[in-house]
Coordinates of C-alpha atoms and ligand atoms in Angstrom, one line a residue:
X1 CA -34.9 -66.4 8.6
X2 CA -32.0 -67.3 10.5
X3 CA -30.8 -63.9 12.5
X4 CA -27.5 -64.1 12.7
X5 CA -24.1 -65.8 11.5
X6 CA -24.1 -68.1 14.5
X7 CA -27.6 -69.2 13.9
X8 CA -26.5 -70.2 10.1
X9 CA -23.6 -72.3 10.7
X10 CA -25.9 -74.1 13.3
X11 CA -28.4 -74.6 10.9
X12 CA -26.1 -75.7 7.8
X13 CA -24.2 -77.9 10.0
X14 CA -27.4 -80.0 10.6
X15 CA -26.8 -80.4 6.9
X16 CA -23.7 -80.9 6.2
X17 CA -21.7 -81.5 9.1
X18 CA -20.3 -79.3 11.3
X19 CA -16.4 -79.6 10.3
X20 CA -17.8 -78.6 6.3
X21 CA -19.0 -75.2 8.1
X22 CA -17.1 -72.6 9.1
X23 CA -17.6 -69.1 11.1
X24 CA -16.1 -66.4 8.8
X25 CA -14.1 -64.9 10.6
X26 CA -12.4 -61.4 9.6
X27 CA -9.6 -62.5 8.8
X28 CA -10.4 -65.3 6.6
X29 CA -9.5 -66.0 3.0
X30 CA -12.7 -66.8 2.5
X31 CA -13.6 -63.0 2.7
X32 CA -11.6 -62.3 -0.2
X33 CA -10.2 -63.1 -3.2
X34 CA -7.3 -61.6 -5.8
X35 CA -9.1 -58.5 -5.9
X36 CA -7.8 -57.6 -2.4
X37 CA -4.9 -56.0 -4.0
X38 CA -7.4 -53.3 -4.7
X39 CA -8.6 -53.8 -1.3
X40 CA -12.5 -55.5 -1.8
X41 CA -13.4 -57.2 1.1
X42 CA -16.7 -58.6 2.3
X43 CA -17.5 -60.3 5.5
X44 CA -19.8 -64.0 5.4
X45 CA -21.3 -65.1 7.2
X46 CA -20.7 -68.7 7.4
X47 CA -18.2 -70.8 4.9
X48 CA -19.7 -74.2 4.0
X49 CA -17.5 -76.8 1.8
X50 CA -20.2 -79.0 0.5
X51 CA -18.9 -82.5 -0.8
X52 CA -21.0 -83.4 -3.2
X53 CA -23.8 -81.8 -6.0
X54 CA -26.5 -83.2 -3.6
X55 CA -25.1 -81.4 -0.4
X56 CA -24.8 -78.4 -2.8
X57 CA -28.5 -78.3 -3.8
X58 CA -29.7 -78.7 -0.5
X59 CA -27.1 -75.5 0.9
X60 CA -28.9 -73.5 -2.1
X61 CA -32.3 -74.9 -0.6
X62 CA -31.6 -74.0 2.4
X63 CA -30.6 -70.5 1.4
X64 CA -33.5 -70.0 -0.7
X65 CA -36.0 -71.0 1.5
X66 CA -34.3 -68.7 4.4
X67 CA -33.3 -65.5 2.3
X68 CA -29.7 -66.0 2.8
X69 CA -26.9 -64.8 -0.1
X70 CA -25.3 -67.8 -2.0
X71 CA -21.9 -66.8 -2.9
X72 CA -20.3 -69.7 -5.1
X73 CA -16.4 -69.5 -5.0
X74 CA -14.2 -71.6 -6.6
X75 CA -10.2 -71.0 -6.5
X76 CA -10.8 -67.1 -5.1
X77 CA -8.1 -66.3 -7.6
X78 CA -10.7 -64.1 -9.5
X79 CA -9.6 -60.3 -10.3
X80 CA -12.8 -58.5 -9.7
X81 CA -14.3 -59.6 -6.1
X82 CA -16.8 -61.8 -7.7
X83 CA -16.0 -64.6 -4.7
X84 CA -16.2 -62.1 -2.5
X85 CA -18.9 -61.9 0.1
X86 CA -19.7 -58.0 -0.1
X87 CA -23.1 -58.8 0.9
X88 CA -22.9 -61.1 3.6
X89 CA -24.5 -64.2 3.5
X90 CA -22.7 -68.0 2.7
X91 CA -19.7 -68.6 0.7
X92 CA -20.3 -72.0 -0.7
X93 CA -16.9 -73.0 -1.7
X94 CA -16.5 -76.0 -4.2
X95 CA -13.0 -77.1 -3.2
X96 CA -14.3 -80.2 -2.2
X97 CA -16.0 -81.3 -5.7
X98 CA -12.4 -83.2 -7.2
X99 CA -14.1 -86.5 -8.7
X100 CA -12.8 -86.6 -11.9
X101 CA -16.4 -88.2 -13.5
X102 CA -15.4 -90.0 -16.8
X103 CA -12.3 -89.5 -18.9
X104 CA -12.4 -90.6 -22.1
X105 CA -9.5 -90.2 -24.2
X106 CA -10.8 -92.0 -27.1
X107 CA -13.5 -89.7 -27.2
X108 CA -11.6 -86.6 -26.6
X109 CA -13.2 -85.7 -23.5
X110 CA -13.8 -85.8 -20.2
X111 CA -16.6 -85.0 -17.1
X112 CA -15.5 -83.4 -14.0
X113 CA -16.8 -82.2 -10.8
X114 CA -16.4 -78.0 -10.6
X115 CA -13.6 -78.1 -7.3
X116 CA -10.9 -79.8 -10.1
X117 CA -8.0 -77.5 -10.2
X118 CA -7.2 -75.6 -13.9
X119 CA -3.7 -77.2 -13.9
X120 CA -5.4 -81.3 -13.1
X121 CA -7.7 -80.7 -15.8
X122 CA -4.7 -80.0 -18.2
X123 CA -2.0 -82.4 -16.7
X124 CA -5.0 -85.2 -17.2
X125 CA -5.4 -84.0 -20.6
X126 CA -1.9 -84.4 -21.4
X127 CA -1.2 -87.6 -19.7
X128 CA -3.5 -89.0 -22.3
X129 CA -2.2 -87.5 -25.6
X130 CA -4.9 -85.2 -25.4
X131 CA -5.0 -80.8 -25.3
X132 CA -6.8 -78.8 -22.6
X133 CA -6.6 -75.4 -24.4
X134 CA -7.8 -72.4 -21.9
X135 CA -4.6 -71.2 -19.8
X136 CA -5.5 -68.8 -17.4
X137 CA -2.6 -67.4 -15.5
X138 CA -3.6 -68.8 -12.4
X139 CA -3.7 -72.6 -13.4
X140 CA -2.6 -74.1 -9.7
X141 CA -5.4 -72.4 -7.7
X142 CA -8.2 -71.7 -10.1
X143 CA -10.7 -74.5 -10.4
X144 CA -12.6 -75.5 -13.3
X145 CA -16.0 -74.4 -12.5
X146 CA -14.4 -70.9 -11.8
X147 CA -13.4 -71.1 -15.5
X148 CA -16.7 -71.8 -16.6
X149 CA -18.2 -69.0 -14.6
X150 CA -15.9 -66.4 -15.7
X151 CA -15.1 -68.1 -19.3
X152 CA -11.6 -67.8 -18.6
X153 CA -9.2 -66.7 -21.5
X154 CA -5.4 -66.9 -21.4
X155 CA -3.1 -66.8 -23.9
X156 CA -4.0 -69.7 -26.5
X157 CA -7.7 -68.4 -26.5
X158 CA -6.6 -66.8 -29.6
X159 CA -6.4 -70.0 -31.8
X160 CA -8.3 -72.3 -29.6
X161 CA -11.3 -69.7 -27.9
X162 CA -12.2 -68.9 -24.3
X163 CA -13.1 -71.8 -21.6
X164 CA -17.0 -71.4 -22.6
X165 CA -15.8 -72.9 -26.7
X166 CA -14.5 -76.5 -25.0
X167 CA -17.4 -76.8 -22.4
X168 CA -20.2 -79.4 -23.7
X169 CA -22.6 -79.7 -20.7
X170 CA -22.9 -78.3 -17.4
X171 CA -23.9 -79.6 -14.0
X172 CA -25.4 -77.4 -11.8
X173 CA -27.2 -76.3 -8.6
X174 CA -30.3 -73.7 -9.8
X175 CA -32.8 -72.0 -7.6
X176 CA -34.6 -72.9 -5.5
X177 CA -32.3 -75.5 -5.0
X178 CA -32.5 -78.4 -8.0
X179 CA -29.4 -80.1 -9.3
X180 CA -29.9 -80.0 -13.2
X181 CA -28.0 -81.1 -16.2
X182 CA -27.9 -78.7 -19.3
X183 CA -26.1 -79.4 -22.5
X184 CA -24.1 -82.9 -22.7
X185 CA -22.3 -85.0 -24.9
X186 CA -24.5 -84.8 -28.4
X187 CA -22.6 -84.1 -30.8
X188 CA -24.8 -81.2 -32.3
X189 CA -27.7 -80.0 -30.1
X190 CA -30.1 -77.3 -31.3
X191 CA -33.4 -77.9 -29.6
X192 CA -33.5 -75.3 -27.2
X193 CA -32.3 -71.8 -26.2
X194 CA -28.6 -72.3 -24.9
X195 CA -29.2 -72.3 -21.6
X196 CA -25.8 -73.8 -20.9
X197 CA -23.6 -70.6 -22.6
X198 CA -25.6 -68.5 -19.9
X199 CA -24.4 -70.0 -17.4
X200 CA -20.9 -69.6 -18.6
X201 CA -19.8 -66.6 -17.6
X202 CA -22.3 -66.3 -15.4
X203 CA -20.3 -65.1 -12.4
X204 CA -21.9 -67.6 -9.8
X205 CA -25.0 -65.4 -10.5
X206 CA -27.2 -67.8 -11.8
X207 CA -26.8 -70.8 -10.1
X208 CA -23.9 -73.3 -8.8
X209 CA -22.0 -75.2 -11.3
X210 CA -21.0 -78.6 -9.4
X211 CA -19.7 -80.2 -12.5
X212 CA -18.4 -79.2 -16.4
X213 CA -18.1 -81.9 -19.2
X214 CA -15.5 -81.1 -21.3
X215 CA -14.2 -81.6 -24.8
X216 CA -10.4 -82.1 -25.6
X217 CA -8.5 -81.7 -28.6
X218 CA -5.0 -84.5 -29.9
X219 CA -2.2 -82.5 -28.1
X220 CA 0.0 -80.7 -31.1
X221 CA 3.0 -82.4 -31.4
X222 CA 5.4 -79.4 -31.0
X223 CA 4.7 -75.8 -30.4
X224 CA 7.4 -73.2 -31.1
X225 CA 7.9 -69.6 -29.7
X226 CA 9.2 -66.7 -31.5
X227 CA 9.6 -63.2 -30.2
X228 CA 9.4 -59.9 -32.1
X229 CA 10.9 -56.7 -31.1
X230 CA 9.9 -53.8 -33.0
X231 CA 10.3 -49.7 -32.9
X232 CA 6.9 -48.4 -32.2
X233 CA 3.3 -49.6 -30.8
X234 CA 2.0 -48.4 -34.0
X235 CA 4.7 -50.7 -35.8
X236 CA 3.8 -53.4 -33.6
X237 CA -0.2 -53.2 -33.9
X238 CA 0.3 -53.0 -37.6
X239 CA 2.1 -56.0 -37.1
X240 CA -0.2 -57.7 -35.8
X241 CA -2.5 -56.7 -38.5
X242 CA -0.3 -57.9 -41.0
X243 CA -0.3 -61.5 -39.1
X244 CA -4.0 -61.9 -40.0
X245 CA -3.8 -60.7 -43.5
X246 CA -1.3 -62.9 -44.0
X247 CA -3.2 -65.6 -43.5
X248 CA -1.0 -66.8 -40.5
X249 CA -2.8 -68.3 -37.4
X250 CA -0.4 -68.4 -34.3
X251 CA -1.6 -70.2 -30.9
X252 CA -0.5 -66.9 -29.0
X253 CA 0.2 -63.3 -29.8
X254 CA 0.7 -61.6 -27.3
X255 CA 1.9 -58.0 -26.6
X256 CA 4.0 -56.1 -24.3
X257 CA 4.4 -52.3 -24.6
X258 CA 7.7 -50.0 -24.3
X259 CA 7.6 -49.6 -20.4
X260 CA 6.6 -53.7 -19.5
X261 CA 9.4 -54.6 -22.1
X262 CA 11.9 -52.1 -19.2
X263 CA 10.3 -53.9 -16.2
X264 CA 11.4 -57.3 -17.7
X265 CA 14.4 -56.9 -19.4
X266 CA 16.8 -58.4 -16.8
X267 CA 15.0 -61.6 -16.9
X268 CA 14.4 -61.6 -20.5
X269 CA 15.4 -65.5 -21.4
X270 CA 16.4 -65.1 -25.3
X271 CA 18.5 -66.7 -26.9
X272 CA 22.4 -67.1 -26.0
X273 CA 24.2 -63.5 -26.5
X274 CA 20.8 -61.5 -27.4
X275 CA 19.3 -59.5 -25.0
X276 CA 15.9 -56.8 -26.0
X277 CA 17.2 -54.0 -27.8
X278 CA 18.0 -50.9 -26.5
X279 CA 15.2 -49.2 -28.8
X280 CA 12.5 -51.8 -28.2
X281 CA 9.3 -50.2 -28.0
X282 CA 7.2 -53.0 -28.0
X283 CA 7.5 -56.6 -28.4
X284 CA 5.0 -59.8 -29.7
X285 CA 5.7 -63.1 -28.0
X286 CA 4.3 -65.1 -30.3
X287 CA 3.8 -69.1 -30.4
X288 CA 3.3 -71.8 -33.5
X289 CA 1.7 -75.2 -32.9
X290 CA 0.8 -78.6 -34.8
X291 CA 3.1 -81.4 -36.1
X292 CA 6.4 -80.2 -36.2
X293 CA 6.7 -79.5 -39.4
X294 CA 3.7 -77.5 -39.9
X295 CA 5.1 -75.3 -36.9
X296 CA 7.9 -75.1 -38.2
X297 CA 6.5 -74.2 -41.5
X298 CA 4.1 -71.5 -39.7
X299 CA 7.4 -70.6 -37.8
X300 CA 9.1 -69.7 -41.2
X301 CA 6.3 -67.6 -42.5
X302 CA 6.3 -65.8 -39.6
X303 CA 9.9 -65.3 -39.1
X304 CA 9.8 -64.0 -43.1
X305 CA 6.9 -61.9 -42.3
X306 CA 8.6 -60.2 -39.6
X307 CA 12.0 -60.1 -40.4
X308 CA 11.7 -59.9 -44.4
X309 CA 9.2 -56.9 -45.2
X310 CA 8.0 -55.9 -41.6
X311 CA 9.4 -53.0 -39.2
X312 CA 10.6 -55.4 -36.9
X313 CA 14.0 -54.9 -35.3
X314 CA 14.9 -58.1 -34.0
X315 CA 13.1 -61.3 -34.2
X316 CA 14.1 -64.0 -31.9
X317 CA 13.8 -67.6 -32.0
X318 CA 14.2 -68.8 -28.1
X319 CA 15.3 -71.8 -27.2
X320 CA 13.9 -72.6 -23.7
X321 CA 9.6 -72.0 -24.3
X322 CA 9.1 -73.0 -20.4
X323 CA 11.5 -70.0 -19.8
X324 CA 9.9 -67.3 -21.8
X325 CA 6.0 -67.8 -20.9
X326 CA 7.8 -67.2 -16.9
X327 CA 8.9 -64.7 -18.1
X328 CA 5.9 -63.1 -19.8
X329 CA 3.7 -64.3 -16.7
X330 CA 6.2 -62.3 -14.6
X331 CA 4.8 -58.5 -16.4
X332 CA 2.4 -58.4 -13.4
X333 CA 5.0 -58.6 -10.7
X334 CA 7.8 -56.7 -12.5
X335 CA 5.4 -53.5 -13.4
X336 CA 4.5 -54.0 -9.8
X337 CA 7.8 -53.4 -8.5
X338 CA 8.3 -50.0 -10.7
X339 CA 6.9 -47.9 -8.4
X340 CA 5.0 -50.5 -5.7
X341 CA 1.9 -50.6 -6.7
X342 CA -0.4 -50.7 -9.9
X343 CA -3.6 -50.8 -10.4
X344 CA -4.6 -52.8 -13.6
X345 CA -7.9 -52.8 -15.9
X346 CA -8.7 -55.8 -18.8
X347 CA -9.9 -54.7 -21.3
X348 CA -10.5 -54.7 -25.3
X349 CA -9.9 -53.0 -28.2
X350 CA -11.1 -53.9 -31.3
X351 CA -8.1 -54.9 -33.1
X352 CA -8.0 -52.3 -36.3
X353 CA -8.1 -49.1 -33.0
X354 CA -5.8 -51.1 -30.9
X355 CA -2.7 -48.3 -31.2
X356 CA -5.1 -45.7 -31.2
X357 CA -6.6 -47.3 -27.6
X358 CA -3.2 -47.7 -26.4
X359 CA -1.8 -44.6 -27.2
X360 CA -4.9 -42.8 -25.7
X361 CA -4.8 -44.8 -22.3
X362 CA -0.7 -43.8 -22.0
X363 CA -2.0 -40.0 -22.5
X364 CA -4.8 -40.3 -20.3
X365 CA -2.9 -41.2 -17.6
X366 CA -0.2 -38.8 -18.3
X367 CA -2.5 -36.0 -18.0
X368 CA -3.4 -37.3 -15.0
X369 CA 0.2 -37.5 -14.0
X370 CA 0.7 -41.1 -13.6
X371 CA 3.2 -43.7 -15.7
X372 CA 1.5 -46.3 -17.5
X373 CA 2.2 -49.9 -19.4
X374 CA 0.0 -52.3 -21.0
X375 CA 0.4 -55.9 -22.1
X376 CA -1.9 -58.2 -22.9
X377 CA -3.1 -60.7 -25.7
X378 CA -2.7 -58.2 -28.6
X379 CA -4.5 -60.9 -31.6
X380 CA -7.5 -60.3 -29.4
X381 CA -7.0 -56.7 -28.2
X382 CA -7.2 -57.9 -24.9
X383 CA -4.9 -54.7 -22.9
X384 CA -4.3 -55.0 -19.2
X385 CA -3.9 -51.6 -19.2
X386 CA -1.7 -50.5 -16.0
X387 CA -1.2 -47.2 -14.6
X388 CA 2.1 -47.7 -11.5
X389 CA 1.6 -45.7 -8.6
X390 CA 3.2 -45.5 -5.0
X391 CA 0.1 -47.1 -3.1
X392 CA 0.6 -44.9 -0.2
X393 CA -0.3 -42.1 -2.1
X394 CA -3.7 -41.2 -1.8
X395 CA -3.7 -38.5 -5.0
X396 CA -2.2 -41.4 -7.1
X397 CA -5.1 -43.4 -6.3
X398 CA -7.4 -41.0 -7.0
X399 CA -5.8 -40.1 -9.9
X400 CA -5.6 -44.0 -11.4
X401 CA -9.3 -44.3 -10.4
X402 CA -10.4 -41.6 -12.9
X403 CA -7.5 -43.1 -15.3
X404 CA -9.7 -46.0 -14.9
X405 CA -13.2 -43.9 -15.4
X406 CA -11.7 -42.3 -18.8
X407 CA -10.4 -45.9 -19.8
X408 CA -13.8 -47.4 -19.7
X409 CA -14.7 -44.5 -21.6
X410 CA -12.7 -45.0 -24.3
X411 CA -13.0 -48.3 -24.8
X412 CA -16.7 -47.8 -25.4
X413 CA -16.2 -44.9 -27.6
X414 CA -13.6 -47.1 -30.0
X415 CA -16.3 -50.3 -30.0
X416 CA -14.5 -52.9 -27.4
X417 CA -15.1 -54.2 -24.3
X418 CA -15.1 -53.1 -20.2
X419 CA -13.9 -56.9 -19.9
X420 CA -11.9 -59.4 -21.8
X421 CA -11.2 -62.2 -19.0
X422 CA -11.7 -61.1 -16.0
X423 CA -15.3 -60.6 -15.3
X424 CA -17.4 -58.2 -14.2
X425 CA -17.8 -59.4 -10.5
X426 CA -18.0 -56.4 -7.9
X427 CA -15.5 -54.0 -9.0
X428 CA -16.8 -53.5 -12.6
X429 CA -20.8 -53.8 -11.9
X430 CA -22.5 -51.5 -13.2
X431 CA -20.7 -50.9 -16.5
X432 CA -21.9 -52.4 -19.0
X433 CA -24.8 -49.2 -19.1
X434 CA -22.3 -48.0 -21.0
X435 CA -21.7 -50.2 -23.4
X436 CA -25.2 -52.0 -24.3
X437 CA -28.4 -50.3 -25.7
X438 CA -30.9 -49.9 -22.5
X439 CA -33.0 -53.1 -24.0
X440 CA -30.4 -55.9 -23.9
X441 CA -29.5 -54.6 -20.6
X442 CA -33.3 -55.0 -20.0
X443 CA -32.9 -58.6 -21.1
X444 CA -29.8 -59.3 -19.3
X445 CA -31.6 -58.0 -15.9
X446 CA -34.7 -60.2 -16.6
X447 CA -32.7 -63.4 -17.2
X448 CA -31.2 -62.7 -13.7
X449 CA -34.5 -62.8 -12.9
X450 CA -35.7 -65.5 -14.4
X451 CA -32.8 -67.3 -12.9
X452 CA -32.6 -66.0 -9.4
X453 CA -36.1 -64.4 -8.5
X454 CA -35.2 -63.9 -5.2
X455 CA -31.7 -61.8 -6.0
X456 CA -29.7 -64.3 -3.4
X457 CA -27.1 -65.7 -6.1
X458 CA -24.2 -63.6 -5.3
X459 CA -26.0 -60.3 -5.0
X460 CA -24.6 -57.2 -6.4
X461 CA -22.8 -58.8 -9.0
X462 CA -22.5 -58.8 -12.5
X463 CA -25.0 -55.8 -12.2
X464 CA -25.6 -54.6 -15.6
X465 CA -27.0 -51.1 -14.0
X466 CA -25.8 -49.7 -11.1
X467 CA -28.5 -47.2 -9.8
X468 CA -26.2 -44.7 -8.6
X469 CA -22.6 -44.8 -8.9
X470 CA -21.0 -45.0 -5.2
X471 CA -18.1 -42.8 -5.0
X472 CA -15.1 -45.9 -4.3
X473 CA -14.7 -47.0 -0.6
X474 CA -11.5 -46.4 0.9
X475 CA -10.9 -50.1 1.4
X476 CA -11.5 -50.0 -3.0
X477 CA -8.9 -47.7 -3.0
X478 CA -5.6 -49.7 -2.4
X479 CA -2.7 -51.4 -5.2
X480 CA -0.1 -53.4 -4.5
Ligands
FAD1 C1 -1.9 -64.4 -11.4 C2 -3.3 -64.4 -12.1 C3 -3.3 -64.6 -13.4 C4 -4.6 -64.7 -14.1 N1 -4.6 -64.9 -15.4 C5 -5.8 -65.0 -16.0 C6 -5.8 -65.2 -17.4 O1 -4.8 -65.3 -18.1 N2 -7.1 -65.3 -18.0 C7 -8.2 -65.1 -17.3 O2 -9.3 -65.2 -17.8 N3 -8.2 -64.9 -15.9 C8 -7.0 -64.8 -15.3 N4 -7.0 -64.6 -14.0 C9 -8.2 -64.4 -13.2 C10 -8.8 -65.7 -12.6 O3 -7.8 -66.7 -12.4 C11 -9.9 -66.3 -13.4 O4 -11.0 -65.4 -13.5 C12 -10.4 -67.7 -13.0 O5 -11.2 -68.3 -14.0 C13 -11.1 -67.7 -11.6 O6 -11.3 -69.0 -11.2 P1 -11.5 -69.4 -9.6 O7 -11.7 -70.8 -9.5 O8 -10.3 -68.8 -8.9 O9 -12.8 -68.6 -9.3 P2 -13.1 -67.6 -8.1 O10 -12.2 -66.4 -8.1 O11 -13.3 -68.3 -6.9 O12 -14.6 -67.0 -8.6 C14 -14.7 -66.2 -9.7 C15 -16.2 -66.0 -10.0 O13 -16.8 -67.2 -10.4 C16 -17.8 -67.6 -9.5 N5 -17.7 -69.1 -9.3 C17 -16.6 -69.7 -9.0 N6 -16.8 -71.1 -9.0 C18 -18.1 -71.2 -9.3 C19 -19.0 -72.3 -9.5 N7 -18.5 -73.6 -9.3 N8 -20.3 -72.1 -9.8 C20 -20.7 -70.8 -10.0 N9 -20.0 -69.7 -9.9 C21 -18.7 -69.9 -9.5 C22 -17.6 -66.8 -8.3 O14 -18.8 -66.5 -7.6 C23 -17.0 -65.5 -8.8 O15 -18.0 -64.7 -9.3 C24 -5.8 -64.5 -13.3 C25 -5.7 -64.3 -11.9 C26 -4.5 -64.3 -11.3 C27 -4.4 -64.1 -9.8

């Protein structure tokens, strides 16, 4: 084995060329991902930037055969430090991969290579009359094989599914280093275990993924937002409720709380003369699609729901859509800017305890002294639940990190999820003890295995055990 970092880049640059491999140093983006607002860092080794599936499967190879970490990153826009080199080792970035393969719009679909930005797959999409559904907030810089590794969500996952329901094969890189194809384009495909779904969601744990074929939908020929204000979160939960029973099926419904509806009131972009009301305590943001007249047909229903028997107190119609999803993508930064930092968990709540889960995270962190808000995509139960500290204050970070301890707690206790979107990666490994009976976490460590004998595919995480809980390193410890 290779002793050292300068001994590595020699050695992958024999294979791939010396400008495709870089010396990490410690400054370099390459170190970290979104996560850094909580401070995880790593340090790699070396940085290689492969250019094709072939020069991928012979970096993994390579690796394999040497005992050296593999840690795939694709946009580094991931929430959890799952890009992030906390091990060492090489970061195999996939930026490079942007052939788009075959595009088929008369088949609804289309093959491309895993370094394809979020936003190209859905521009392509639309260019050609056709629907990329997933929407993850970070559309410009995530790539598509970093969708398929975490299953991305985003709004429209509510009508449409996560990234995993739209992916019909995968191409990728598995140890020891072999390029293989799993899934594909028939239509119905039953004859083996689903070897493909593991790999979504995988976390770059289980091997590289150096290309995704995708299925698309017809775009919707209109889709039509609507915002609800109502009272209380126990008004607006049962709200939500009442969409479902209903019958109703909305493209997004989303929530914002009380405190996040404060945060963004002066850049709320309504309609002409109406503004959120004073009494708001929480709000949907809701959106219709399909032809026009069934949208505006849903549109109706809703509207009568709301406005007609429901608690709501205002229901607006906006008029500019663009506007109003800025304006909900802008909760992160506005919460942010309450009191400087924040420090933000996803999770879920299974709909029918969703009050209850949000009214016990507000007095969790209350007892712990610290304002909270929450928003999220409520049809799920999906909360980014967000206590807003000063992040120079090291008792506010302490206290948010056992907010964050009881959170996981609860969510457990009320039957949801530790994770909704964002992963697992680094900062929540170990978790899932908590949630799954000790013999599917059994499972889920011997598929790793079975996988990854050796443990080099981006070591230490996704850990469904964590042997012993280490107390939070100070560089953990930061919000923005
Ligand atoms: C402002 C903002 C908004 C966001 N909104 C959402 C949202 O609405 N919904 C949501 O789900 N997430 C959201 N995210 C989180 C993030 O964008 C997603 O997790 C995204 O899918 C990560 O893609 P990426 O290409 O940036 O992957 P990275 O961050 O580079 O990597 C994420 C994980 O996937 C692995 N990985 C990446 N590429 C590959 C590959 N080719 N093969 C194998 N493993 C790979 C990495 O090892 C890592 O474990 C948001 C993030 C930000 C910063």
């Amino acid at each position: 084995m290779p002793s050292d970092a300068t001994a590595i880049v020699g050695e992958l640059s024999r294979l791939l060329g010396s400008e495709h491999v870089l010396q990490a140093r410690s400054s370099s983006p390459y170190n970290r991902d979104c996560s850094n607002r909580r401070g995880i860092e790593g340090h790699a080794d070396a940085v290689v930037r492969p250019g094709s599936a072939e020069e991928v499967a012979a970096v993994v190879a390579w690796c394999y055969a040497h005992d050296v970490a593999i840690v795939p990153r694709g946009g580094g826009t991931g929430l959890t430090g799952g890009a992030v080199p906390t091990h060492g080792g090489v970061v195999l970035s996939l930026e490079r991969l942007r052939e788009v393969r075959e595009l088929e719009p008369g088949l609804w679909r289309m093959f491309v290579q895993a370094g394809v930005s979020t936003r190209d797959v859905q521009r392509l999409a639309r260019e050609n009359g056709l629907f990329f559904a997933p929407d993850p907030g970070a559309a410009e810089q995530s790539q598509i094989g970093g969708n398929v590794a975490t299953n991305a969500g985003g709004p429209h996952a509510l009508k449409y599914g996560v990234t995993g329901a739209w992916v019909a094969g995968i191409e990728a890189v598995l140890a020891p280093g072999e390029l293989v194809q799993v899934g594909g384009w028939a239509g119905k495909d039953v004859a083996g275990y689903d070897l493909k779904s593991l790999l979504i969601g995988s976390e770059g744990t289980l091997g590289v993924i150096t290309a995704v074929r995708l299925r698309l939908l017809p775009a919707p020929e209109a889709a039509l937002p609507l915002v609800v204000f109502l009272h209380t979160r126990a008004d607006g939960c049962a709200a939500i409720e009442a969409v479902f029973a209903a019958g109703l099926r909305p493209s997004v419904l989303d929530f914002m709380d009380g405190e996040t509806l404060r945060a963004l009131a002066g850049s709320y972009p309504g309609p002409p003369d109406a503004g959120i009301p004073s009494e708001a305590g929480f709000a949907l943001v809701c959106e219709v699609d399909g032809s026009l007249e069934d949208a505006r047909a849903q549109r109706a229903a809703l509207l009568e729901l709301m406005s007609g028997t429901g608690p709501a107190q205002a229901v607006h119609e906006p008029v500019d859509a663009k506007a109003l999803w800025r304006w909900r993508d802008g909760a992160n930064p506005a919460v942010t800017a309450v009191r400087g930092g924040k420090v933000s968990e996803d999770v879920v709540f299974p709909l029918e305890r969703l009050a209850e889960g949000l009214e016990r995270f507000e007095s969790i962190a209350s007892e712990h002294g610290l304002r909270s808000c929450a928003w999220g995509h409520g049809g799920e139960g999906n909360v980014h639940a967000t206590v807003l500290v000063d992040p120079q204050r090291e008792d506010e970070l302490d206290a948010a990190e056992a907010v964050g301890e009881e959170l996981f707690a609860l969510v457990v206790e009320l039957g949801g999820s530790i994770a909704g979107e964002h992963g697992v990666g680094w900062h929540k490994r170990g978790r899932l003890e908590s949630q799954w009976a000790a013999r599917a976490l059994e499972l889920h460590e011997q598929i790793k295995r079975a996988f990854d004998p050796k443990g080099l595919l981006n070591p230490g995480k996704k850990l469904a055990r964590y042997p012993a809980r280490s107390p939070a390193t100070s560089t953990e410890r930061n919000a923005t």
